Tab-separated table of C-alpha atoms and ligand atoms in Angstrom:
chain	number	residue	atom	x	y	z
A	1	MET	CA	10.154	89.835	13.251
A	2	GLU	CA	12.221	87.807	10.821
A	3	SER	CA	15.069	89.482	8.961
A	4	VAL	CA	16.548	89.027	5.516
A	5	ALA	CA	20.002	90.501	4.902
A	6	ALA	CA	20.582	91.770	1.368
A	7	VAL	CA	24.287	91.193	0.702
A	8	SER	CA	26.727	91.570	-2.165
A	9	ALA	CA	28.984	88.664	-3.145
A	10	ALA	CA	31.724	90.182	-0.935
A	11	ASP	CA	29.469	89.979	2.142
A	12	ARG	CA	27.857	86.606	1.473
A	13	ASP	CA	29.581	84.819	4.375
A	14	SER	CA	29.699	87.845	6.654
A	15	LEU	CA	28.590	87.991	10.275
A	16	PRO	CA	25.403	89.987	9.496
A	17	ALA	CA	24.478	87.489	6.764
A	18	ARG	CA	24.677	84.729	9.386
A	19	LEU	CA	22.930	86.750	12.094
A	20	ALA	CA	19.910	87.380	9.862
A	21	ASP	CA	17.271	84.674	9.463
A	22	ARG	CA	18.141	84.599	5.781
A	23	ALA	CA	20.606	86.230	3.430
A	24	VAL	CA	20.014	86.963	-0.216
A	25	CYS	CA	22.786	87.862	-2.642
A	26	ILE	CA	21.933	90.941	-4.666
A	27	GLY	CA	24.953	91.083	-6.979
A	28	PRO	CA	28.711	91.407	-7.342
A	29	ALA	CA	30.959	93.194	-4.848
A	30	PRO	CA	31.096	96.686	-6.409
A	31	ALA	CA	28.300	98.727	-4.805
A	32	GLY	CA	27.139	100.041	-8.167
A	33	GLN	CA	26.274	96.475	-9.145
A	34	SER	CA	24.575	95.533	-5.850
A	35	TYR	CA	23.799	97.886	-2.927
A	36	LEU	CA	23.075	100.841	-5.195
A	37	ARG	CA	20.535	99.074	-7.446
A	38	PRO	CA	17.002	99.969	-6.307
A	39	GLU	CA	15.161	97.529	-8.601
A	40	VAL	CA	17.347	94.606	-7.566
A	41	LEU	CA	16.796	95.318	-3.864
A	42	VAL	CA	13.032	95.573	-4.275
A	43	ALA	CA	12.954	92.330	-6.293
A	44	ALA	CA	15.043	90.570	-3.617
A	45	ALA	CA	12.696	91.812	-0.877
A	46	ARG	CA	9.611	90.670	-2.765
A	47	GLY	CA	11.206	87.348	-3.685
A	48	THR	CA	11.903	86.560	-0.026
A	49	GLY	CA	8.461	87.580	1.215
A	50	CYS	CA	9.509	90.782	2.975
A	51	ASP	CA	6.977	93.338	4.213
A	52	ALA	CA	9.462	96.151	4.713
A	53	ILE	CA	12.920	97.411	3.792
A	54	HIS	CA	15.158	99.157	6.310
A	55	PRO	CA	17.570	101.243	4.225
A	56	GLY	CA	20.219	101.683	6.922
A	57	TYR	CA	22.437	104.771	6.814
A	58	GLY	CA	24.334	104.598	3.562
A	59	PHE	CA	23.670	103.814	-0.066
A	60	LEU	CA	19.971	104.379	-0.902
A	61	SER	CA	18.787	105.584	2.514
A	62	GLU	CA	18.148	109.161	1.356
A	63	ARG	CA	16.967	108.497	-2.199
A	64	ALA	CA	13.382	109.646	-2.636
A	65	ALA	CA	13.055	107.511	-5.797
A	66	PHE	CA	13.960	104.384	-3.843
A	67	GLN	CA	11.295	105.151	-1.242
A	68	ARG	CA	8.746	105.518	-4.077
A	69	LEU	CA	9.879	102.274	-5.692
A	70	CYS	CA	9.417	100.401	-2.401
A	71	THR	CA	5.980	101.874	-1.799
A	72	ASP	CA	4.844	101.166	-5.381
A	73	ALA	CA	5.954	97.535	-4.956
A	74	GLY	CA	3.844	97.202	-1.809
A	75	LEU	CA	6.848	97.298	0.522
A	76	THR	CA	7.056	99.529	3.581
A	77	PHE	CA	10.101	101.790	3.478
A	78	VAL	CA	11.377	102.214	7.043
A	79	GLY	CA	11.885	105.958	6.912
A	80	PRO	CA	10.121	109.166	5.948
A	81	ASP	CA	8.003	109.540	2.809
A	82	ALA	CA	9.566	110.509	-0.516
A	83	ASP	CA	8.347	114.117	-0.311
A	84	ALA	CA	10.140	114.653	3.006
A	85	ILE	CA	13.343	113.086	1.678
A	86	GLU	CA	13.162	115.308	-1.402
A	87	GLN	CA	12.344	118.451	0.549
A	88	MET	CA	15.234	118.034	2.973
A	89	GLY	CA	17.576	116.868	0.193
A	90	ASP	CA	17.223	120.323	-1.331
A	91	LYS	CA	19.093	122.376	1.270
A	92	ILE	CA	17.525	125.640	0.070
A	93	ARG	CA	13.996	124.251	0.482
A	94	ALA	CA	14.956	122.876	3.908
A	95	ILE	CA	16.163	126.334	4.999
A	96	ALA	CA	12.880	127.850	3.803
A	97	VAL	CA	10.876	125.349	5.893
A	98	ALA	CA	13.088	126.084	8.912
A	99	ARG	CA	12.718	129.846	8.574
A	100	LYS	CA	8.942	129.546	8.221
A	101	ALA	CA	8.861	127.382	11.353
A	102	GLY	CA	10.696	130.096	13.295
A	103	VAL	CA	13.955	128.139	13.490
A	104	PRO	CA	17.091	130.335	13.444
A	105	VAL	CA	18.946	130.119	10.130
A	106	VAL	CA	22.415	131.469	9.303
A	107	PRO	CA	22.416	134.963	7.747
A	108	GLY	CA	23.057	134.548	4.046
A	109	LYS	CA	21.434	134.416	0.646
A	110	ASN	CA	19.886	131.691	-1.476
A	111	PRO	CA	20.104	130.804	-4.220
A	112	ILE	CA	23.114	132.666	-5.485
A	113	GLY	CA	23.714	133.098	-9.211
A	114	ALA	CA	26.200	135.600	-10.528
A	115	VAL	CA	29.291	136.963	-8.783
A	116	ASP	CA	27.794	140.425	-8.196
A	117	GLU	CA	24.885	138.824	-6.358
A	118	PHE	CA	27.331	137.010	-4.114
A	119	LEU	CA	29.418	140.144	-3.476
A	120	THR	CA	26.381	142.220	-2.488
A	121	ALA	CA	25.187	139.516	-0.085
A	122	ALA	CA	28.685	138.998	1.344
A	123	ASP	CA	28.984	142.730	2.035
A	124	GLN	CA	25.747	142.524	4.005
A	125	VAL	CA	26.530	139.451	6.132
A	126	GLY	CA	30.278	140.102	6.312
A	127	TYR	CA	33.331	137.912	5.702
A	128	PRO	CA	34.252	135.116	6.030
A	129	CYS	CA	31.354	133.464	4.277
A	130	LEU	CA	30.683	129.992	3.028
A	131	ILE	CA	29.453	128.866	-0.383
A	132	LYS	CA	27.405	125.656	-0.335
A	133	ALA	CA	25.668	123.454	-2.894
A	134	ALA	CA	21.855	123.223	-2.702
A	135	ALA	CA	22.033	119.533	-3.641
A	136	GLY	CA	25.042	118.915	-1.386
A	137	GLY	CA	25.017	118.390	2.345
A	138	GLY	CA	27.477	116.755	4.667
A	139	GLY	CA	30.033	119.387	3.762
A	140	ARG	CA	30.577	118.366	0.153
A	141	GLY	CA	31.289	121.148	-2.299
A	142	MET	CA	31.735	123.912	0.273
A	143	ARG	CA	34.090	126.909	-0.129
A	144	VAL	CA	35.150	129.398	2.526
A	145	VAL	CA	35.525	132.911	1.112
A	146	ARG	CA	37.622	135.270	3.264
A	147	ARG	CA	37.616	138.390	1.076
A	148	ALA	CA	35.777	139.778	-1.929
A	149	GLY	CA	38.682	139.052	-4.251
A	150	GLU	CA	38.291	135.308	-3.706
A	151	GLY	CA	34.588	135.297	-4.579
A	152	ALA	CA	34.671	134.732	-8.335
A	153	VAL	CA	37.054	131.767	-8.273
A	154	ALA	CA	35.292	130.151	-5.290
A	155	LEU	CA	31.876	130.466	-6.938
A	156	GLN	CA	33.084	129.034	-10.225
A	157	SER	CA	34.859	126.033	-8.702
A	158	ALA	CA	32.008	125.308	-6.253
A	159	GLN	CA	29.517	125.377	-9.109
A	160	ALA	CA	31.592	123.051	-11.280
A	161	GLU	CA	32.060	120.653	-8.375
A	162	ALA	CA	28.368	120.662	-7.452
A	163	LYS	CA	27.336	120.094	-11.054
A	164	ALA	CA	29.753	117.183	-11.447
A	165	ALA	CA	28.901	115.589	-8.094
A	166	PHE	CA	25.132	116.122	-7.900
A	167	GLY	CA	24.097	117.097	-11.430
A	168	ASP	CA	22.891	120.401	-9.972
A	169	GLY	CA	25.112	123.473	-9.742
A	170	THR	CA	22.708	125.568	-7.626
A	171	LEU	CA	24.610	127.398	-4.868
A	172	TYR	CA	23.797	129.428	-1.789
A	173	MET	CA	25.880	131.319	0.707
A	174	GLU	CA	25.964	131.797	4.468
A	175	LYS	CA	28.051	133.699	6.947
A	176	TYR	CA	30.831	131.294	7.958
A	177	ILE	CA	30.725	130.539	11.684
A	178	GLU	CA	34.425	130.004	12.445
A	179	ARG	CA	34.433	128.836	16.030
A	180	ALA	CA	31.696	126.285	15.671
A	181	ARG	CA	30.486	123.054	17.111
A	182	HIS	CA	28.383	120.613	15.150
A	183	VAL	CA	25.351	119.752	17.274
A	184	GLU	CA	22.387	117.727	16.042
A	185	ILE	CA	19.020	116.829	17.556
A	186	GLN	CA	17.569	113.331	17.156
A	187	ILE	CA	13.841	113.309	16.541
A	188	LEU	CA	11.249	110.557	16.192
A	189	ALA	CA	7.758	111.154	14.823
A	190	ASP	CA	4.925	108.662	14.399
A	191	ALA	CA	1.750	108.597	12.300
A	192	HIS	CA	-0.388	109.593	15.286
A	193	GLY	CA	0.949	113.115	15.647
A	194	ASN	CA	3.565	112.342	18.293
A	195	VAL	CA	6.825	114.178	17.640
A	196	CYS	CA	9.562	113.693	20.239
A	197	HIS	CA	13.190	114.700	20.510
A	198	LEU	CA	15.922	112.573	22.092
A	199	PHE	CA	18.228	115.489	22.891
A	200	GLU	CA	21.440	116.236	21.032
A	201	ARG	CA	24.682	114.702	19.828
A	202	ASP	CA	27.881	116.666	19.460
A	203	CYS	CA	29.859	115.641	16.380
A	204	SER	CA	32.548	118.315	16.353
A	205	VAL	CA	35.451	115.842	16.102
A	206	GLN	CA	35.674	115.442	12.342
A	207	ARG	CA	38.266	115.281	9.598
A	208	ARG	CA	37.284	116.316	6.088
A	209	HIS	CA	33.618	116.040	7.054
A	210	GLN	CA	34.058	112.458	8.224
A	211	LYS	CA	32.945	112.209	11.830
A	212	LEU	CA	35.464	110.467	14.071
A	213	ILE	CA	34.045	110.827	17.601
A	214	GLU	CA	30.495	111.727	18.659
A	215	GLU	CA	28.995	112.238	22.087
A	216	ALA	CA	25.799	112.920	23.959
A	217	PRO	CA	25.003	115.254	25.564
A	218	SER	CA	27.087	118.091	24.087
A	219	PRO	CA	29.662	119.389	26.576
A	220	SER	CA	29.191	122.898	25.164
A	221	LEU	CA	25.459	123.549	25.563
A	222	SER	CA	23.774	125.173	28.519
A	223	PRO	CA	20.465	123.633	29.648
A	224	ARG	CA	18.654	126.652	28.215
A	225	LEU	CA	20.262	126.336	24.767
A	226	ARG	CA	19.739	122.561	24.815
A	227	SER	CA	16.045	123.067	25.360
A	228	GLU	CA	15.791	125.843	22.744
A	229	MET	CA	17.570	123.716	20.156
A	230	ALA	CA	15.313	120.741	20.866
A	231	GLN	CA	12.204	122.944	20.533
A	232	ALA	CA	13.548	124.295	17.226
A	233	ALA	CA	14.048	120.751	15.914
A	234	LEU	CA	10.501	119.793	16.928
A	235	ALA	CA	9.101	122.902	15.223
A	236	LEU	CA	10.906	121.966	11.997
A	237	ALA	CA	9.756	118.329	12.139
A	238	ARG	CA	6.156	119.458	12.659
A	239	ALA	CA	6.326	122.046	9.875
A	240	ALA	CA	7.684	119.382	7.491
A	241	ARG	CA	4.990	116.885	8.636
A	242	TYR	CA	7.949	114.597	9.174
A	243	ARG	CA	7.554	110.949	10.086
A	244	ASN	CA	10.063	108.331	11.352
A	245	ALA	CA	13.599	109.038	12.607
A	246	GLY	CA	15.415	112.183	11.573
A	247	THR	CA	18.262	114.404	12.666
A	248	VAL	CA	18.186	118.174	12.645
A	249	GLU	CA	21.705	119.529	12.290
A	250	PHE	CA	22.769	122.849	13.791
A	251	VAL	CA	25.946	124.848	13.912
A	252	TYR	CA	26.624	126.257	17.380
A	253	ASP	CA	28.569	129.514	17.412
A	254	VAL	CA	30.804	129.180	20.472
A	255	GLU	CA	31.589	132.905	20.667
A	256	ALA	CA	28.070	134.285	20.215
A	257	GLU	CA	26.485	131.324	22.086
A	258	ARG	CA	23.880	131.059	19.350
A	259	PHE	CA	22.797	128.194	17.146
A	260	TYR	CA	21.558	128.067	13.578
A	261	PHE	CA	19.865	125.380	11.484
A	262	LEU	CA	22.091	123.773	8.833
A	263	GLU	CA	20.244	120.805	7.338
A	264	MET	CA	18.132	117.780	8.180
A	265	ASN	CA	19.192	114.180	7.640
A	266	THR	CA	16.275	111.918	6.802
A	267	ARG	CA	17.771	108.612	7.949
A	268	VAL	CA	18.985	106.940	11.115
A	269	GLN	CA	22.613	108.010	11.511
A	270	VAL	CA	25.816	106.125	12.251
A	271	GLU	CA	26.107	107.844	15.636
A	272	HIS	CA	22.582	107.023	16.889
A	273	PRO	CA	23.910	104.614	19.587
A	274	VAL	CA	25.144	107.479	21.796
A	275	THR	CA	21.565	108.722	21.937
A	276	GLU	CA	20.319	105.198	22.676
A	277	ALA	CA	22.831	104.972	25.529
A	278	VAL	CA	21.792	108.198	27.260
A	279	THR	CA	18.021	107.842	26.693
A	280	GLY	CA	17.587	104.049	26.872
A	281	ILE	CA	15.433	104.243	23.732
A	282	ASP	CA	16.064	101.763	20.897
A	283	ILE	CA	15.855	104.062	17.882
A	284	VAL	CA	15.702	101.321	15.242
A	285	GLN	CA	12.918	99.563	17.146
A	286	GLU	CA	10.977	102.844	17.221
A	287	GLN	CA	11.586	103.230	13.468
A	288	LEU	CA	10.005	99.822	12.905
A	289	ARG	CA	7.046	100.668	15.174
A	290	ILE	CA	6.478	103.919	13.303
A	291	ALA	CA	6.703	102.222	9.905
A	292	ALA	CA	4.155	99.629	11.085
A	293	GLY	CA	1.733	102.424	12.004
A	294	GLU	CA	2.149	101.966	15.738
A	295	PRO	CA	2.637	104.888	18.120
A	296	LEU	CA	5.993	105.667	19.725
A	297	SER	CA	6.519	103.508	22.817
A	298	PHE	CA	7.196	106.605	24.966
A	299	GLY	CA	6.173	110.232	25.349
A	300	GLN	CA	8.364	113.333	25.645
A	301	PRO	CA	8.209	113.412	29.480
A	302	ASP	CA	9.655	109.851	29.509
A	303	VAL	CA	12.794	111.017	27.681
A	304	ARG	CA	15.458	111.843	30.251
A	305	LEU	CA	19.217	112.072	29.988
A	306	ASP	CA	21.099	109.351	31.815
A	307	GLY	CA	24.809	110.088	32.042
A	308	HIS	CA	27.126	110.589	29.108
A	309	ALA	CA	28.027	108.495	26.046
A	310	ILE	CA	30.860	108.667	23.524
A	311	GLU	CA	31.238	106.859	20.205
A	312	CYS	CA	34.528	106.233	18.435
A	313	ARG	CA	34.333	105.134	14.826
A	314	ILE	CA	36.956	102.511	14.048
A	315	ASN	CA	37.993	102.580	10.414
A	316	ALA	CA	40.363	100.298	8.529
A	317	GLU	CA	42.611	103.267	7.746
A	318	ASP	CA	46.137	104.340	8.618
A	319	ALA	CA	45.948	107.746	10.299
A	320	TRP	CA	49.737	108.066	10.060
A	321	LYS	CA	49.456	107.792	6.274
A	322	GLY	CA	46.769	110.426	5.886
A	323	PHE	CA	43.966	107.985	6.736
A	324	LEU	CA	44.843	105.750	3.807
A	325	PRO	CA	42.281	102.898	3.547
A	326	SER	CA	43.679	99.527	4.609
A	327	PRO	CA	41.528	96.674	3.293
A	328	GLY	CA	42.568	93.061	3.836
A	329	THR	CA	42.031	90.028	6.036
A	330	ILE	CA	41.513	90.522	9.764
A	331	THR	CA	43.946	88.122	11.466
A	332	GLN	CA	43.275	89.248	15.031
A	333	TRP	CA	39.982	90.571	16.411
A	334	ASP	CA	39.997	90.998	20.172
A	335	VAL	CA	37.147	93.219	21.230
A	336	PRO	CA	36.998	93.923	24.961
A	337	ARG	CA	33.728	93.344	26.790
A	338	ALA	CA	33.283	95.635	29.750
A	339	GLU	CA	30.677	97.474	31.751
A	340	GLY	CA	29.343	100.518	29.916
A	341	ILE	CA	30.815	99.411	26.579
A	342	ARG	CA	28.850	98.550	23.427
A	343	VAL	CA	30.586	97.473	20.234
A	344	ASP	CA	28.628	97.427	16.963
A	345	THR	CA	30.450	95.595	14.194
A	346	HIS	CA	30.090	93.280	11.229
A	347	CYS	CA	33.689	92.056	11.647
A	348	GLU	CA	35.296	88.929	13.135
A	349	ARG	CA	38.626	87.105	12.856
A	350	GLY	CA	39.108	85.885	9.286
A	351	TYR	CA	36.831	88.550	7.769
A	352	ARG	CA	38.150	90.244	4.654
A	353	VAL	CA	37.581	93.980	4.756
A	354	PRO	CA	36.575	94.658	1.149
A	355	PRO	CA	38.138	97.570	-0.742
A	356	PHE	CA	34.738	98.471	-2.223
A	357	TYR	CA	32.907	100.161	0.612
A	358	ASP	CA	33.234	102.644	3.462
A	359	SER	CA	36.177	101.735	5.686
A	360	MET	CA	34.280	101.776	9.000
A	361	ILE	CA	34.674	98.375	10.659
A	362	ALA	CA	33.300	98.986	14.158
A	363	LYS	CA	31.760	101.517	16.485
A	364	VAL	CA	32.745	101.580	20.147
A	365	ILE	CA	30.231	103.282	22.406
A	366	SER	CA	31.082	103.992	26.038
A	367	HIS	CA	28.486	105.056	28.604
A	368	GLY	CA	29.106	106.388	32.086
A	369	ARG	CA	27.458	108.453	34.794
A	370	THR	CA	29.631	111.413	33.854
A	371	ARG	CA	31.654	112.499	30.806
A	372	GLU	CA	34.816	111.659	32.765
A	373	GLU	CA	33.601	108.117	33.359
A	374	ALA	CA	32.603	107.696	29.700
A	375	ILE	CA	36.070	108.895	28.642
A	376	ALA	CA	37.784	106.563	31.134
A	377	ARG	CA	35.754	103.589	29.890
A	378	MET	CA	36.498	104.466	26.261
A	379	ARG	CA	40.177	104.858	27.014
A	380	SER	CA	40.407	101.476	28.712
A	381	CYS	CA	38.452	99.793	25.898
A	382	LEU	CA	40.660	101.305	23.176
A	383	ALA	CA	43.782	100.332	25.153
A	384	SER	CA	42.912	96.649	24.833
A	385	PHE	CA	41.183	96.721	21.435
A	386	GLY	CA	43.330	94.314	19.415
A	387	VAL	CA	43.079	94.224	15.631
A	388	GLY	CA	45.583	92.514	13.344
A	389	GLY	CA	45.925	92.250	9.581
A	390	VAL	CA	44.599	95.725	8.741
A	391	ALA	CA	45.631	99.167	9.953
A	392	THR	CA	42.936	100.864	12.027
A	393	THR	CA	42.201	104.280	13.478
A	394	VAL	CA	42.420	102.856	17.036
A	395	PRO	CA	45.907	104.355	17.736
A	396	PHE	CA	44.674	107.745	16.486
A	397	LEU	CA	41.515	107.530	18.617
A	398	ARG	CA	43.566	106.703	21.733
A	399	LYS	CA	45.497	109.953	21.248
A	400	ALA	CA	42.389	111.990	20.461
A	401	ILE	CA	40.548	110.777	23.577
A	402	ALA	CA	43.585	111.482	25.769
A	403	HIS	CA	44.171	115.006	24.396
A	404	PRO	CA	43.608	117.742	27.003
A	405	ARG	CA	41.499	119.796	24.587
A	406	PHE	CA	39.129	116.878	24.094
A	407	GLU	CA	39.077	116.120	27.813
A	408	GLN	CA	38.084	119.719	28.470
A	409	GLY	CA	35.218	119.381	25.987
A	410	GLU	CA	36.373	122.449	24.146
A	411	VAL	CA	37.057	121.389	20.580
A	412	THR	CA	35.540	123.015	17.520
A	413	THR	CA	34.993	121.538	14.058
A	414	THR	CA	38.464	122.474	12.807
A	415	TRP	CA	40.341	120.989	15.796
A	416	VAL	CA	41.426	117.687	14.215
A	417	GLU	CA	42.922	119.272	11.121
A	418	ARG	CA	44.310	122.448	12.708
A	419	GLU	CA	45.689	121.056	15.980
A	420	LEU	CA	45.311	117.397	16.783
A	421	LEU	CA	47.034	115.871	13.759
A	422	SER	CA	50.209	117.911	14.201
A	423	ASP	CA	50.125	117.501	18.011
A	424	ILE	CA	50.215	113.713	17.652
A	425	GLY	CA	52.521	113.565	14.666
A	426	ALA	CA	49.940	112.147	12.285
A	427	GLN	CA	49.768	113.181	8.675
A	428	ALA	CA	46.973	115.440	7.514
A	429	ASN	CA	47.237	114.315	3.907
A	430	GLY	CA	47.565	111.025	2.069
B	1	LIG	C1	28.715	125.588	8.346
B	1	LIG	C2	29.753	125.807	9.263
B	1	LIG	C3	29.965	127.100	9.696
B	1	LIG	N1	29.188	128.104	9.237
B	1	LIG	N2	27.959	126.619	7.934
B	1	LIG	C4	29.639	120.963	7.491
B	1	LIG	C5	28.666	119.879	7.235
B	1	LIG	C6	27.493	120.525	6.609
B	1	LIG	N3	26.283	119.973	7.102
B	1	LIG	C7	27.604	121.966	6.977
B	1	LIG	N4	28.865	122.128	7.638
B	1	LIG	C8	29.201	123.302	8.214
B	1	LIG	N5	28.452	124.381	7.846
B	1	LIG	C9	28.210	127.848	8.382
B	1	LIG	N6	27.462	128.856	7.935
B	1	LIG	C10	30.519	124.713	9.677
B	1	LIG	C11	30.260	123.449	9.136
B	1	LIG	C12	31.106	122.379	9.561
B	1	LIG	C13	32.482	122.336	9.221
B	1	LIG	C14	33.086	123.320	8.436
B	1	LIG	C15	34.443	123.233	8.125
B	1	LIG	C16	35.207	122.165	8.602
B	1	LIG	C17	34.634	121.192	9.374
B	1	LIG	C18	33.267	121.266	9.692
B	1	LIG	C19	32.697	120.272	10.478
B	1	LIG	C20	31.360	120.347	10.806
B	1	LIG	C21	30.581	121.404	10.342
């Protein structure tokens, strides 16, 4: 397969532009004038003779209208169809599909309109509860409500925020699971009725809903719960007649040892390499097979867990200044090569990290026979990971990986902000 990289002016001379068979410039550096312009991307694909567009994991990857535009232009969109994107993009519809498929959902109420409606529902499910935006996802526009008196203000501000951010102020509420882990199941489904899961990833190490470290398998799940969660994800994918790669996100209640469906992401995710490491399955290759109408290259019995994998996201940010972005020219780029280490990056010495985009500059994935070995390999890789010219999250990640709570595999979603940052003397705010 030949590849064409669609790049903005800022990325014209970048490593991915050179790695692709061809690169085509789709506009000026600001994303709104390049990567976020559906018509321009489709025209560039057609103009270079492409058959398909892989949308990646940012920008337009979960825009139903972009999928439709591709299809109408005779291009294959490497992902699910527009109806599936739309259905899962509406978190209330997604919950309805999950419930109908017999997947556990968090006690709550949707949608929620007036304050009295919220208060009645909150009395039933109990405090604390969580207000979420139907058009949100990924944690944007959420409000924890700890007592009835906070309800009115929380509802009003959540609605205003949702309306401003998504153009849709529809809200719903759930019981807030306080001691929670974020666990998600990778699925792949082809056009021939094969729906397989690739087990789970644990993404509990987050700060402000930005994932920092992910791993597979989850250190917190028993084999029984792992299997139940995977079956739940398959049931949802089947009920949604889902095709291509997707991730079914759950919240795992550590105290009750129960899991609940949260939402489904209809794209390949940043953290997919940990799943590739422990299953040996190339997820992007399977996405391309599926999009081409071919069957999956494996069946469910072929999917077995091999060891443990951890991913650290390396961002051009200064964790000691509240994760302040640090764009600029990379003057040193020494990436260790070692057994059980994969580094995905678009960076090299001399590259200018643009101020326009996400600050992630690399992903380090370690793989070992055990979690201990994966941690040891990650630790040794981070110890010799040398970047100059921009601040990075490497020093922060070294401390996170070495923290006893992480080593014990015991952290919950609030760990970074409630414990880790003060333990290591980093600043929680910019
Ligand atoms: C929750 C939750 C606990 N209880 N819902 C965050 C991302 C989005 N997909 C949904 N998220 C959560 N939903 C209920 N009912 C915990 C999270 C959550 C989280 C919450 C606060 C701070 C950090 C978090 C990290 C991951 C998940």
